[in-house]
Amino acid sequence: MNNEKNVVDTSNWWKNSVVYQIYPRSFQDSNGDGIGDLQGIIKRLDYLQDLGIDAIWLSPVCKSPQDDNGYDISDYQDIDPMFGSLNDMEELIQEAKKRGIRILLDLVLNHSSDEHTWFIEAKKSKDNPYHDYYVWRDGVEGIYPNDMKACFGGPAWEWVPELGQYYFHQFSVKQPDLNWENPKLRREIYDMILWWMDKGVGGFRLDVIDQIAKEPDLKITNNGPRLHEYIKELSKETFQTGNLITVGEAWGANTELAHLYSAPDGSEFSMVFQFEHINLDQQPGGEKWDIKELDFIQLKQILSKWQVELHGKGWNSLFWNNHDLPRIVSRWGNDEQYREESAKMLATILHGMQGTPYIYQGEEIGMTNVKYQIEEYKDIETVNMYKERIEKGYKPEDVMRSIYAKGRDNARTPIQWDSSQYAGFSTVKPWIKVNDNCKEINVENALENKDSIFYYYKKLIQLRKENPVLVHGDYQLLLETNPDIFAYCRNLDGQRMVVVANFHDKEIPFSLKEEGFEVKEYLIHNYREEKAGYLRPYEAYMAILN
Ligand code: GLC
Ligand code: CA
């Protein structure tokens, strides 16, 4: 399949696609060990086909000691037995293909596991051929090369006494950073990717790709000087030889950098996955745990800035959720009285924009955050942060408040398929506790109710396929300073669409007519009919204008 080398595909077929993210360990257990697996995903493909998605981004399933739930890979060309086998993976790719769904693999290329053979070899001696696959600095025990910190707590340097050297790790000690300066490592990575392409995967999500060109001596983690040189080479040697969707995770992107990541000439990725809107409820200068109230006006400004500045020059991912983020309906919606309305409202705002929408598993049924005892949390980031903050003298209730709001396990509780004991996820006690609200919030109920969040998402996906204005139209923010309403227009070839949403839980006086608009046709609406002169709590719609 890769015989036509280096042909850039410009058809951009993926622009009207919708991607669904699966976090495999929490999706569906098929063999009664309490952990989701590949056969479990195969069982649920019909459900995903019914929803209408085009591609699945699969969080890592490669061999891994699971220190960071698979984001620490010890063999890039094998499947972790916990999830199944290579045969299961091939079956998943084929079964998905039959249903018009592509499988996107999660490539973790910034670091490997410390149990990868490369690292085991690298540690043997300074002249081992694999030594230079990682980032080392000479030193003395106890005096770190510098004061850089790892994302999951503690110093970013780990001492290896046999070598008299430190290795660098931006994440956990078990995730040593790979040395992209080494062309041999880069070649080995490309060959691995080509091998997966030959197996028929439909694309890749590139984990923390903006961090691969680190320069620890200069304390540079993301956006290192050689970053785009590396990405261009990676893309040319691999992705550009196939017809793929590629998406680069970049916490440090701004719109200018996004023009590079998602350049229309296909020289890097199809699109960028950036977080500027997501960081808005974090105290400036603080960590993600230091929360503040969302500034709604700022949210409108940031989302609109990305719409305008990428139009015609790049391509963005549209998302509220992923496996690292809390559930959006609990975060910026209302997960009690107005759970359905606010989940639909948030979806309307997002799916009305230009870009490729991502739906994170369970979002389509409005799954919510959880409040567990600290012992019930599994995520390395949460567990380490709790310990660190308690040692520093924070009050337990304050630390728990941050975990309830931002902990990554909010997104990682098992999918609620039905109201049975383990929510239809497993027949035994799952690896992480099921949310108690599975009795009411579950797929079975959603499928029975024509007005459910599920069918609303299904309709949004269809609308993107049927209305080019959603894919290609330009963007214009309306009511910029309105503190409750998010409204914007999209225009294409004389056709005009408006998206209107009340972001809050109260009635807001509003009339499209008074704004000078006349509705020709509602495309979607989360209330049955209009209430003249008002938007009700979390009311939202898309409409084509005259
Ligand atoms: C990305 C992943 C996250 C992981 C980290 C390190 O941000 O989304 O889950 O912990 O990279 O690989
Ligand atoms: Ca299993």
Coordinates of C-alpha atoms and ligand atoms in Angstrom, one line a residue:
M1 CA 0.0 0.0 0.0
N2 CA 3.0 2.3 0.4
N3 CA 4.4 2.2 -3.0
E4 CA 3.6 5.8 -3.9
K5 CA 6.2 7.5 -1.8
N6 CA 5.8 11.0 -0.6
V7 CA 2.7 12.0 -2.4
V8 CA 0.8 14.6 -0.4
D9 CA -2.9 13.9 -0.3
T10 CA -4.8 17.1 -0.7
S11 CA -8.3 15.8 -0.9
N12 CA -8.8 16.5 2.8
W13 CA -11.6 14.0 3.0
W14 CA -11.2 14.0 6.8
K15 CA -12.6 17.5 7.1
N16 CA -16.2 16.4 7.6
S17 CA -15.2 13.5 9.7
V18 CA -16.0 13.0 13.4
V19 CA -13.6 11.1 15.6
Y20 CA -14.6 9.1 18.7
Q21 CA -12.0 8.5 21.3
I22 CA -11.9 5.2 23.1
Y23 CA -10.0 4.7 26.4
P24 CA -9.7 0.9 26.0
R25 CA -9.4 -0.1 29.6
S26 CA -12.7 1.6 30.5
F27 CA -14.8 0.9 27.4
Q28 CA -15.9 -2.8 27.4
D29 CA -14.5 -5.9 29.2
S30 CA -15.1 -9.1 27.2
N31 CA -13.3 -11.7 29.2
G32 CA -14.3 -11.0 32.8
D33 CA -11.1 -9.6 34.2
G34 CA -12.6 -6.2 35.0
I35 CA -10.5 -4.4 32.3
G36 CA -11.7 -3.3 28.9
D37 CA -10.1 -4.9 25.9
L38 CA -10.0 -5.1 22.1
Q39 CA -12.7 -7.8 21.8
G40 CA -14.9 -5.6 23.9
I41 CA -14.5 -2.8 21.4
I42 CA -15.3 -5.1 18.5
K43 CA -18.6 -6.0 20.3
R44 CA -19.6 -2.4 20.5
L45 CA -18.7 -1.4 16.9
D46 CA -22.4 -1.6 15.8
Y47 CA -23.2 1.0 18.5
L48 CA -20.5 3.3 17.2
Q49 CA -21.6 2.8 13.6
D50 CA -25.1 3.8 14.7
L51 CA -23.8 6.9 16.2
G52 CA -22.3 7.7 12.8
I53 CA -18.6 8.4 13.6
D54 CA -15.9 8.0 11.0
A55 CA -12.8 7.1 13.1
I56 CA -11.8 5.8 16.5
W57 CA -8.8 7.2 18.3
L58 CA -7.7 4.4 20.4
S59 CA -5.7 5.3 23.5
P60 CA -2.5 3.1 23.7
V61 CA -3.0 -0.6 23.6
C62 CA 0.7 -1.6 23.0
K63 CA 2.7 -3.6 25.5
S64 CA 3.2 -1.6 28.6
P65 CA 3.8 -2.0 32.4
Q66 CA 0.8 0.5 32.7
D67 CA 2.5 3.0 34.9
D68 CA 0.6 5.7 33.1
N69 CA -2.2 3.4 31.7
G70 CA -0.3 2.5 28.5
Y71 CA 1.3 5.9 27.8
D72 CA 4.5 4.1 28.8
I73 CA 5.1 1.7 26.0
S74 CA 7.5 -1.2 26.3
D75 CA 6.9 -2.7 22.8
Y76 CA 5.5 -0.5 20.0
Q77 CA 4.8 -3.5 17.8
D78 CA 2.9 -5.7 20.1
I79 CA -0.4 -5.5 22.0
D80 CA -0.5 -5.7 25.8
P81 CA -2.0 -9.1 26.8
M82 CA -4.4 -7.2 29.1
F83 CA -6.1 -5.8 25.9
G84 CA -5.7 -8.9 23.7
S85 CA -3.3 -9.8 20.9
L86 CA -2.1 -8.6 17.6
N87 CA -4.7 -10.8 16.0
D88 CA -7.4 -9.0 18.0
M89 CA -6.0 -5.7 16.7
E90 CA -6.1 -6.9 13.1
E91 CA -9.6 -8.1 13.6
L92 CA -10.6 -4.7 15.1
I93 CA -9.1 -2.9 12.1
Q94 CA -11.0 -5.1 9.7
E95 CA -14.3 -5.1 11.6
A96 CA -14.2 -1.3 11.9
K97 CA -13.4 -1.0 8.2
K98 CA -16.5 -3.0 7.3
R99 CA -18.5 -0.4 9.1
G100 CA -16.7 2.6 7.5
I101 CA -14.7 3.3 10.6
R102 CA -11.0 3.9 10.7
I103 CA -8.7 3.1 13.6
L104 CA -6.3 5.8 14.8
L105 CA -3.4 4.6 16.9
D106 CA -2.0 6.7 19.7
L107 CA 1.7 7.1 19.1
V108 CA 3.7 7.9 22.2
L109 CA 6.9 9.1 20.8
N110 CA 8.2 11.5 23.3
H111 CA 9.2 8.8 25.8
S112 CA 9.0 5.0 26.1
S113 CA 8.7 2.8 29.1
D114 CA 11.8 2.1 31.2
E115 CA 10.9 -1.6 30.5
H116 CA 11.4 -1.1 26.7
T117 CA 14.4 -3.2 25.5
W118 CA 15.9 0.0 24.2
F119 CA 16.1 1.4 27.7
I120 CA 17.2 -1.8 29.3
E121 CA 20.1 -1.9 26.7
A122 CA 20.7 1.8 27.1
K123 CA 21.3 1.4 30.8
K124 CA 23.9 -1.3 30.3
S125 CA 26.8 1.0 29.4
K126 CA 27.6 4.4 27.9
D127 CA 28.8 2.7 24.7
N128 CA 25.8 0.5 24.2
P129 CA 24.3 1.2 20.8
Y130 CA 21.0 2.1 22.4
H131 CA 22.5 4.4 25.0
D132 CA 22.0 7.5 22.8
Y133 CA 18.3 6.6 22.3
Y134 CA 17.7 8.5 25.6
V135 CA 18.7 11.8 27.2
W136 CA 21.6 11.5 29.6
R137 CA 23.7 13.9 31.6
D138 CA 26.8 13.0 33.6
G139 CA 26.8 14.0 37.3
V140 CA 27.0 13.1 40.9
E141 CA 24.3 11.4 42.9
G142 CA 22.1 13.9 44.7
I143 CA 23.1 17.0 42.6
Y144 CA 20.6 17.2 39.8
P145 CA 21.7 18.6 36.4
N146 CA 19.1 21.3 37.0
D147 CA 15.9 22.0 38.9
M148 CA 13.4 20.8 36.2
K149 CA 10.4 19.0 37.5
A150 CA 8.5 16.1 36.1
C151 CA 4.8 16.4 35.1
F152 CA 3.8 13.7 37.5
G153 CA 5.8 15.1 40.5
G154 CA 9.4 15.0 41.6
P155 CA 12.6 16.0 39.7
A156 CA 12.8 15.4 36.0
W157 CA 16.1 13.6 36.4
E158 CA 16.7 10.0 37.7
W159 CA 20.1 8.8 38.8
V160 CA 21.5 5.5 37.4
P161 CA 24.4 4.6 39.7
E162 CA 25.9 2.0 37.3
L163 CA 26.5 4.7 34.7
G164 CA 27.1 7.7 36.9
Q165 CA 24.5 9.5 34.9
Y166 CA 21.0 10.9 35.1
Y167 CA 18.3 10.3 32.6
F168 CA 15.7 12.9 31.7
H169 CA 12.0 12.2 32.1
Q170 CA 9.3 14.8 31.6
F171 CA 6.6 12.4 32.9
S172 CA 7.0 9.6 35.5
V173 CA 10.4 7.9 36.3
K174 CA 9.1 5.0 34.3
Q175 CA 8.8 7.2 31.2
P176 CA 12.3 8.1 30.1
D177 CA 12.4 10.7 27.3
L178 CA 13.5 9.6 23.9
N179 CA 16.4 11.4 22.2
W180 CA 15.1 12.8 18.9
E181 CA 18.5 14.2 18.1
N182 CA 19.6 10.7 17.3
P183 CA 18.8 9.9 13.6
K184 CA 19.0 6.1 14.3
L185 CA 16.1 6.4 16.8
R186 CA 14.1 8.5 14.4
R187 CA 14.6 5.9 11.6
E188 CA 13.5 3.1 14.0
I189 CA 10.3 5.1 14.9
Y190 CA 9.5 5.6 11.2
D191 CA 9.8 2.0 10.4
M192 CA 7.6 1.1 13.3
I193 CA 4.9 3.5 12.0
L194 CA 5.2 2.1 8.4
W195 CA 4.6 -1.3 9.9
W196 CA 1.4 -0.2 11.5
M197 CA 0.3 1.5 8.3
D198 CA 0.8 -1.8 6.5
K199 CA -1.6 -3.3 9.0
G200 CA -4.2 -0.9 7.8
V201 CA -4.5 1.6 10.6
G202 CA -6.3 4.8 9.4
G203 CA -4.3 7.4 11.2
F204 CA -2.4 8.4 14.3
R205 CA -2.8 10.7 17.3
L206 CA 0.6 11.9 18.3
D207 CA 1.0 12.1 22.1
V208 CA 2.6 15.3 23.5
I209 CA 4.4 15.8 20.2
D210 CA 5.3 19.3 21.0
Q211 CA 7.7 18.0 23.6
I212 CA 9.9 15.7 21.5
A213 CA 12.5 18.5 20.7
K214 CA 13.3 19.2 24.4
E215 CA 16.5 21.0 25.3
P216 CA 16.9 20.2 29.0
D217 CA 20.1 22.2 29.4
L218 CA 18.1 25.3 28.4
K219 CA 15.1 24.0 30.4
I220 CA 13.0 23.9 27.2
T221 CA 10.3 21.2 27.2
N222 CA 7.9 22.1 24.4
N223 CA 8.4 24.0 21.2
G224 CA 12.1 23.2 21.1
P225 CA 14.1 24.8 18.2
R226 CA 14.2 21.6 16.1
L227 CA 10.6 20.6 16.7
H228 CA 9.1 21.4 13.2
E229 CA 12.2 20.0 11.5
Y230 CA 11.5 16.7 13.2
I231 CA 7.8 16.7 12.6
K232 CA 8.3 17.4 8.9
E233 CA 10.7 14.6 8.5
L234 CA 8.4 12.2 10.5
S235 CA 5.5 13.2 8.3
K236 CA 7.4 12.8 5.0
E237 CA 8.9 9.5 5.9
T238 CA 5.6 8.0 7.1
F239 CA 2.1 9.6 7.0
Q240 CA 2.5 11.3 3.6
T241 CA 2.9 7.9 2.0
G242 CA -0.6 6.9 3.0
N243 CA -4.1 8.5 3.1
L244 CA -4.3 9.1 6.9
I245 CA -5.8 11.3 9.5
T246 CA -3.1 12.6 11.8
V247 CA -3.5 14.8 14.9
G248 CA -0.8 16.3 17.0
E249 CA -1.4 16.9 20.7
A250 CA 0.2 20.2 21.5
W251 CA -0.4 21.9 24.9
G252 CA 2.0 24.6 23.9
A253 CA 0.4 25.6 20.6
N254 CA -0.7 29.0 19.7
T255 CA -2.5 29.9 16.4
E256 CA 0.8 30.7 14.6
L257 CA 2.3 27.3 15.5
A258 CA -1.0 25.7 14.5
H259 CA -0.4 27.0 11.0
L260 CA 2.7 24.8 10.9
Y261 CA 1.2 21.7 12.6
S262 CA -1.8 21.7 10.3
A263 CA -0.4 23.4 7.2
P264 CA -2.7 22.8 4.2
D265 CA 0.2 21.4 2.2
G266 CA 0.2 18.4 4.5
S267 CA 3.8 18.8 5.5
E268 CA 3.1 18.0 9.2
F269 CA -0.3 16.7 10.4
S270 CA -3.9 16.9 9.3
M271 CA -4.8 18.9 12.4
V272 CA -3.7 20.1 15.8
F273 CA -5.2 19.3 19.2
Q274 CA -4.6 22.3 21.4
F275 CA -5.9 23.3 24.8
E276 CA -6.1 27.0 25.0
H277 CA -9.9 27.0 25.8
I278 CA -9.4 24.1 28.2
N279 CA -7.0 26.0 30.5
L280 CA -9.4 28.9 31.2
D281 CA -10.5 27.7 34.6
Q282 CA -7.0 27.6 35.9
Q283 CA -5.4 30.3 38.0
P284 CA -2.8 32.2 36.1
G285 CA 0.6 30.9 37.1
G286 CA -0.9 28.1 39.0
E287 CA -1.1 24.4 38.2
K288 CA -4.1 22.7 36.7
W289 CA -5.3 21.9 40.3
D290 CA -5.5 25.6 41.2
I291 CA -8.9 26.3 39.8
K292 CA -10.8 29.4 39.3
E293 CA -14.3 30.2 37.9
L294 CA -14.6 30.0 34.1
D295 CA -14.5 33.5 32.4
F296 CA -17.2 33.0 29.8
I297 CA -16.3 36.1 27.8
Q298 CA -12.8 34.8 27.6
L299 CA -14.0 31.4 26.5
K300 CA -15.9 33.0 23.6
Q301 CA -12.8 35.1 22.7
I302 CA -10.4 32.2 22.6
L303 CA -12.7 29.8 20.7
S304 CA -13.4 32.5 18.2
K305 CA -9.8 33.5 17.8
W306 CA -9.0 29.9 16.8
Q307 CA -11.9 29.9 14.4
V308 CA -10.9 33.0 12.6
E309 CA -7.1 32.5 12.6
L310 CA -7.2 29.0 11.3
H311 CA -9.7 29.5 8.6
G312 CA -8.1 28.7 5.3
K313 CA -4.7 28.4 7.0
G314 CA -4.9 25.3 9.2
W315 CA -7.2 22.8 10.8
N316 CA -8.3 22.5 14.4
S317 CA -9.7 19.7 16.5
L318 CA -12.9 20.5 18.3
F319 CA -13.2 19.0 21.7
W320 CA -14.4 19.5 25.3
N321 CA -13.2 16.1 26.7
N322 CA -10.6 13.5 26.5
H323 CA -9.0 10.9 28.8
D324 CA -7.1 13.6 30.7
L325 CA -9.9 16.0 31.3
P326 CA -13.0 16.1 33.5
R327 CA -16.4 15.5 32.1
I328 CA -17.6 18.7 30.4
V329 CA -21.2 18.5 31.6
S330 CA -19.9 18.6 35.2
R331 CA -17.3 21.2 34.4
W332 CA -19.1 23.9 32.5
G333 CA -22.6 22.5 32.2
N334 CA -25.0 21.4 35.0
D335 CA -24.8 17.7 35.7
E336 CA -28.0 17.7 37.9
Q337 CA -31.2 19.5 37.0
Y338 CA -30.1 20.4 33.5
R339 CA -27.8 17.6 32.6
E340 CA -29.5 16.8 29.3
E341 CA -30.0 20.4 28.2
S342 CA -26.5 21.5 29.1
A343 CA -24.8 18.5 27.5
K344 CA -26.7 19.2 24.3
M345 CA -25.9 22.9 24.5
L346 CA -22.2 22.3 24.9
A347 CA -22.3 19.9 21.9
T348 CA -24.1 22.5 19.8
I349 CA -21.6 25.2 20.4
L350 CA -18.7 22.9 19.5
H351 CA -20.1 21.0 16.6
G352 CA -21.2 24.2 14.9
M353 CA -17.6 25.3 14.5
Q354 CA -15.0 24.7 11.9
G355 CA -12.7 21.8 12.6
T356 CA -12.9 18.1 13.3
P357 CA -15.1 17.2 16.3
Y358 CA -13.9 14.7 18.8
I359 CA -16.4 12.8 21.0
Y360 CA -14.9 11.2 24.1
Q361 CA -16.5 7.9 25.1
G362 CA -19.5 8.5 27.3
E363 CA -19.8 12.1 26.3
E364 CA -22.6 11.1 23.9
I365 CA -24.7 9.9 26.9
G366 CA -23.8 12.8 29.2
M367 CA -21.6 10.9 31.6
T368 CA -20.5 12.9 34.7
N369 CA -17.6 13.4 37.0
V370 CA -17.3 11.3 40.2
K371 CA -16.5 12.0 43.8
Y372 CA -14.6 9.0 45.2
Q373 CA -12.5 8.4 48.4
I374 CA -8.8 9.1 47.7
E375 CA -8.0 5.3 47.9
E376 CA -10.3 4.7 45.0
Y377 CA -8.4 6.9 42.5
K378 CA -6.0 5.0 40.2
D379 CA -4.4 7.8 38.1
I380 CA -0.6 8.3 38.8
E381 CA -1.0 12.0 38.4
T382 CA -3.8 12.3 41.0
V383 CA -2.2 9.9 43.4
N384 CA 1.2 11.6 43.3
M385 CA -0.3 15.1 43.5
Y386 CA -2.4 14.2 46.5
K387 CA 0.7 12.9 48.4
E388 CA 2.8 15.9 47.4
R389 CA 0.2 18.5 48.4
I390 CA -0.6 16.8 51.7
E391 CA 3.1 16.8 52.5
K392 CA 3.2 20.5 51.7
G393 CA 0.5 21.1 54.2
Y394 CA -2.6 21.6 52.0
K395 CA -5.9 20.6 53.7
P396 CA -7.2 17.2 52.5
E397 CA -10.6 18.7 51.7
D398 CA -9.1 21.3 49.4
V399 CA -7.0 18.8 47.6
M400 CA -10.1 16.6 47.1
R401 CA -12.0 19.5 45.7
S402 CA -9.3 19.9 43.0
I403 CA -9.5 16.2 42.3
Y404 CA -13.3 16.2 42.0
A405 CA -13.0 19.1 39.5
K406 CA -10.0 18.2 37.5
G407 CA -8.8 14.6 38.2
R408 CA -8.2 12.5 35.1
D409 CA -10.1 9.6 36.6
N410 CA -13.3 11.5 36.1
A411 CA -13.0 10.6 32.4
R412 CA -11.8 7.0 33.1
T413 CA -14.7 5.4 35.0
P414 CA -16.2 2.5 33.0
I415 CA -18.7 3.2 30.3
Q416 CA -22.2 2.9 31.6
W417 CA -23.9 0.5 29.1
D418 CA -26.8 -0.5 31.3
S419 CA -28.1 -0.4 34.9
S420 CA -26.7 -3.8 36.0
Q421 CA -24.3 -4.1 38.9
Y422 CA -21.1 -3.2 36.9
A423 CA -23.0 -1.2 34.3
G424 CA -22.7 -3.8 31.6
F425 CA -19.0 -3.0 31.4
S426 CA -17.9 -6.2 33.1
T427 CA -19.2 -9.2 35.0
V428 CA -16.7 -8.6 37.8
K429 CA -15.5 -5.7 39.9
P430 CA -13.9 -3.3 37.4
W431 CA -10.3 -1.9 37.8
I432 CA -11.9 1.4 38.7
K433 CA -15.2 2.0 40.4
V434 CA -18.3 2.5 38.3
N435 CA -20.1 5.9 38.8
D436 CA -23.2 5.3 41.0
N437 CA -25.4 7.2 38.6
C438 CA -25.2 4.3 36.1
K439 CA -28.7 3.3 37.2
E440 CA -30.1 6.3 35.3
I441 CA -27.3 7.4 33.0
N442 CA -26.6 4.5 30.6
V443 CA -26.5 3.6 26.9
E444 CA -29.6 1.4 27.2
N445 CA -31.7 4.2 28.5
A446 CA -30.3 6.7 26.0
L447 CA -31.1 4.4 23.0
E448 CA -34.7 4.0 24.2
N449 CA -35.3 7.7 24.5
K450 CA -35.7 9.5 21.2
D451 CA -34.8 12.8 22.9
S452 CA -31.6 11.6 24.5
I453 CA -28.2 13.2 24.3
F454 CA -27.2 10.2 22.2
Y455 CA -29.6 11.0 19.4
Y456 CA -28.7 14.7 19.6
Y457 CA -25.0 13.8 18.9
K458 CA -26.1 11.4 16.1
K459 CA -27.9 14.3 14.5
L460 CA -25.0 16.7 14.9
I461 CA -22.7 14.2 13.1
Q462 CA -25.2 13.9 10.3
L463 CA -25.6 17.6 10.0
R464 CA -21.9 17.9 9.4
K465 CA -22.1 15.5 6.5
E466 CA -25.1 17.2 4.9
N467 CA -24.2 20.9 5.3
P468 CA -21.0 22.1 3.7
V469 CA -21.4 25.4 5.6
L470 CA -20.5 23.5 8.8
V471 CA -17.3 22.2 7.3
H472 CA -16.1 25.1 5.1
G473 CA -18.0 28.2 6.2
D474 CA -16.3 31.2 7.7
Y475 CA -17.0 32.3 11.2
Q476 CA -18.2 35.5 12.9
L477 CA -18.8 35.9 16.6
L478 CA -22.1 37.7 17.6
L479 CA -23.0 39.4 20.9
E480 CA -19.3 39.5 21.9
T481 CA -19.9 41.0 25.3
N482 CA -23.1 39.2 26.2
P483 CA -22.4 37.5 29.5
D484 CA -24.8 34.5 28.9
I485 CA -25.2 33.9 25.2
F486 CA -22.7 32.3 22.9
A487 CA -23.8 33.1 19.3
Y488 CA -22.0 33.0 16.0
C489 CA -22.6 32.9 12.2
R490 CA -21.1 30.6 9.6
N491 CA -21.2 31.7 6.0
L492 CA -20.6 29.8 2.8
D493 CA -21.5 30.9 -0.8
G494 CA -24.3 33.1 0.3
Q495 CA -25.7 30.6 2.8
R496 CA -25.9 31.7 6.4
M497 CA -26.2 29.6 9.5
V498 CA -26.5 30.8 13.0
V499 CA -25.6 29.0 16.3
V500 CA -27.2 30.3 19.5
A501 CA -26.6 29.0 23.0
N502 CA -27.5 30.1 26.5
F503 CA -24.6 29.0 28.6
H504 CA -26.3 29.4 31.9
D505 CA -29.1 28.0 34.0
K506 CA -31.5 31.0 33.9
E507 CA -33.8 32.4 31.3
I508 CA -32.2 35.1 29.2
P509 CA -34.2 37.7 27.2
F510 CA -33.3 37.2 23.5
S511 CA -34.9 37.4 20.1
L512 CA -33.2 36.5 16.8
K513 CA -35.6 38.9 15.0
E514 CA -34.5 41.8 17.1
E515 CA -30.9 41.0 16.1
G516 CA -32.0 41.2 12.5
F517 CA -32.1 37.6 11.6
E518 CA -35.0 35.6 10.1
V519 CA -34.9 31.8 10.5
K520 CA -35.5 29.7 7.4
E521 CA -35.1 26.3 9.1
Y522 CA -33.9 25.0 12.4
L523 CA -31.3 22.3 11.9
I524 CA -31.2 21.2 15.5
H525 CA -32.7 22.5 18.8
N526 CA -32.4 21.2 22.3
Y527 CA -35.9 22.3 23.3
R528 CA -39.1 21.3 21.5
E529 CA -40.1 24.7 20.4
E530 CA -39.2 28.4 20.8
K531 CA -40.3 30.6 23.6
A532 CA -40.7 34.0 22.1
G533 CA -38.4 36.6 23.4
Y534 CA -36.4 34.2 25.6
L535 CA -33.7 31.6 25.7
R536 CA -34.5 29.0 28.4
P537 CA -31.8 27.5 30.7
Y538 CA -29.0 26.0 28.4
E539 CA -31.2 26.4 25.3
A540 CA -29.3 26.0 22.1
Y541 CA -29.9 25.6 18.4
M542 CA -28.5 25.8 14.9
A543 CA -30.6 27.5 12.2
I544 CA -30.3 28.4 8.5
L545 CA -31.2 32.0 8.0
N546 CA -33.1 33.6 5.1
Ligands
GLC1 C1 -0.5 12.9 27.1 C2 -1.6 11.9 27.4 C3 -1.6 11.6 28.8 C4 -0.2 11.1 29.2 C5 0.9 12.0 28.8 C6 2.2 11.3 28.9 O1 -0.8 14.2 27.6 O2 -2.8 12.3 26.9 O3 -2.6 10.7 29.2 O4 -0.2 10.9 30.6 O5 0.7 12.5 27.5 O6 2.3 10.4 27.9
CA2 CA -10.7 -7.8 29.8

